[in-house]
Amino acid sequence: NEGFLRLRSDTLVVRHALIAEQALATLPPATKSLLHDRIACALFDHAMEDNRPALLWDCYQHWTSAGVPSAAGRALAYFADHLTSSGRALDAEHLLVEALSVCDSLPVAIPLRKRLLVAWLFLGRWQKVESLLDDGIPIDLDAADGLMSLYEARCVKMVMSLS
């Protein structure tokens, strides 16, 4: 016994990545998806309860592997909120573009687009702001959803009125 596998109560603990990978490779796809979804849910709860936004990237990866793009996009959106509020709008922009690329529904895409709009406002990317506002997909600038301050909404409306 090299200590790579241990049985702790009724849980098998794998202490070597290659063994774990090989065990996962033998699982049917539906089982892998369910496993990834359950892991992402647990990580998401932990990230929200303990204010650990870095875990949201792991949630995104697990939900992507589980085939749940709406939840994956939601995890990236929360992570982007954290990055934007901590002055890292450029990093938030990259996450939001990625989230939109995996997004599978308009109700999920609309708040992602609004977050992207906020990041672009912070970055001063006025042409991108204008193109996002002109592409025909709605963004409710008056919604009290906490994604955009009244000041930011006024800035966007001002940019819209100038074009």
XYZ file of N, CA, C and O in Angstrom, residues 40 43-44 47 52-64 72 75-76 78-80 83 91 94-96 98-99:
120
model
N -19.721 21.533 -9.056
C -19.896 22.964 -9.313
C -20.890 23.579 -8.333
O -20.652 24.679 -7.820
N -19.146 23.945 -4.983
C -18.167 25.031 -5.035
C -18.844 26.392 -5.077
O -18.389 27.349 -4.435
N -19.948 26.489 -5.822
C -20.671 27.756 -5.926
C -21.214 28.176 -4.559
O -21.071 29.335 -4.152
N -18.320 29.330 -2.510
C -17.823 30.634 -2.975
C -18.716 31.760 -2.475
O -18.217 32.817 -2.056
N -15.512 33.778 -1.613
C -14.290 33.308 -2.276
C -14.525 33.277 -3.775
O -14.759 32.222 -4.372
N -14.484 34.446 -4.422
C -14.826 34.520 -5.845
C -13.907 33.723 -6.758
O -14.324 33.329 -7.842
N -12.686 33.449 -6.351
C -11.792 32.674 -7.208
C -12.346 31.276 -7.483
O -12.047 30.682 -8.523
N -13.166 30.756 -6.587
C -13.773 29.436 -6.799
C -14.766 29.442 -7.953
O -15.109 28.395 -8.498
N -15.238 30.630 -8.325
C -16.227 30.719 -9.398
C -15.652 30.274 -10.743
O -16.384 29.793 -11.600
N -14.346 30.447 -10.949
C -13.720 29.950 -12.172
C -13.817 28.428 -12.227
O -14.121 27.846 -13.275
N -13.593 27.778 -11.088
C -13.723 26.319 -11.029
C -15.167 25.894 -11.291
O -15.408 24.887 -11.967
N -16.115 26.666 -10.760
C -17.541 26.383 -11.031
C -17.797 26.427 -12.534
O -18.460 25.544 -13.086
N -17.281 27.477 -13.172
C -17.449 27.620 -14.625
C -16.924 26.383 -15.359
O -17.605 25.834 -16.231
N -15.722 25.952 -14.992
C -15.131 24.794 -15.679
C -15.952 23.528 -15.461
O -16.178 22.758 -16.397
N -16.412 23.313 -14.231
C -17.207 22.112 -13.958
C -18.564 22.169 -14.660
O -19.009 21.167 -15.225
N -19.213 23.327 -14.634
C -20.515 23.414 -15.308
C -20.372 23.314 -16.823
O -21.241 22.775 -17.494
N -19.263 23.814 -17.355
C -19.013 23.633 -18.792
C -18.842 22.150 -19.105
O -19.425 21.636 -20.060
N -22.762 27.930 -16.054
C -21.364 28.314 -16.278
C -21.256 29.819 -16.508
O -20.388 30.495 -15.938
N -21.757 31.744 -13.241
C -20.565 31.744 -12.391
C -19.558 32.784 -12.880
O -18.984 33.534 -12.079
N -19.361 32.851 -14.197
C -18.435 33.850 -14.734
C -18.961 35.262 -14.512
O -18.172 36.192 -14.277
N -20.752 36.374 -11.949
C -20.454 36.751 -10.561
C -18.963 37.043 -10.379
O -18.588 37.966 -9.665
N -18.132 36.236 -11.016
C -16.694 36.467 -10.926
C -16.337 37.809 -11.579
O -15.536 38.581 -11.054
N -16.956 38.103 -12.699
C -16.716 39.378 -13.380
C -17.169 40.552 -12.516
O -16.507 41.598 -12.492
N -14.420 41.151 -10.125
C -13.261 41.770 -10.776
C -13.519 43.239 -11.092
O -12.652 44.092 -10.857
N -9.935 42.259 -16.903
C -10.115 40.826 -16.643
C -11.593 40.453 -16.707
O -11.955 39.398 -17.227
N -12.769 39.996 -20.312
C -12.418 38.693 -20.897
C -13.362 37.591 -20.414
O -13.807 36.752 -21.209
N -13.691 37.608 -19.123
C -14.606 36.597 -18.589
C -16.007 36.723 -19.186
O -16.651 35.728 -19.497
N -16.458 37.960 -19.327
C -17.815 38.167 -19.848
C -17.927 37.787 -21.320
O -18.936 37.228 -21.745
N -16.171 35.444 -22.675
C -16.200 33.982 -22.600
C -17.582 33.488 -22.173
O -18.122 32.544 -22.750
N -18.169 34.139 -21.172
C -19.492 33.728 -20.689
C -20.537 33.852 -21.796
O -21.384 32.972 -21.957
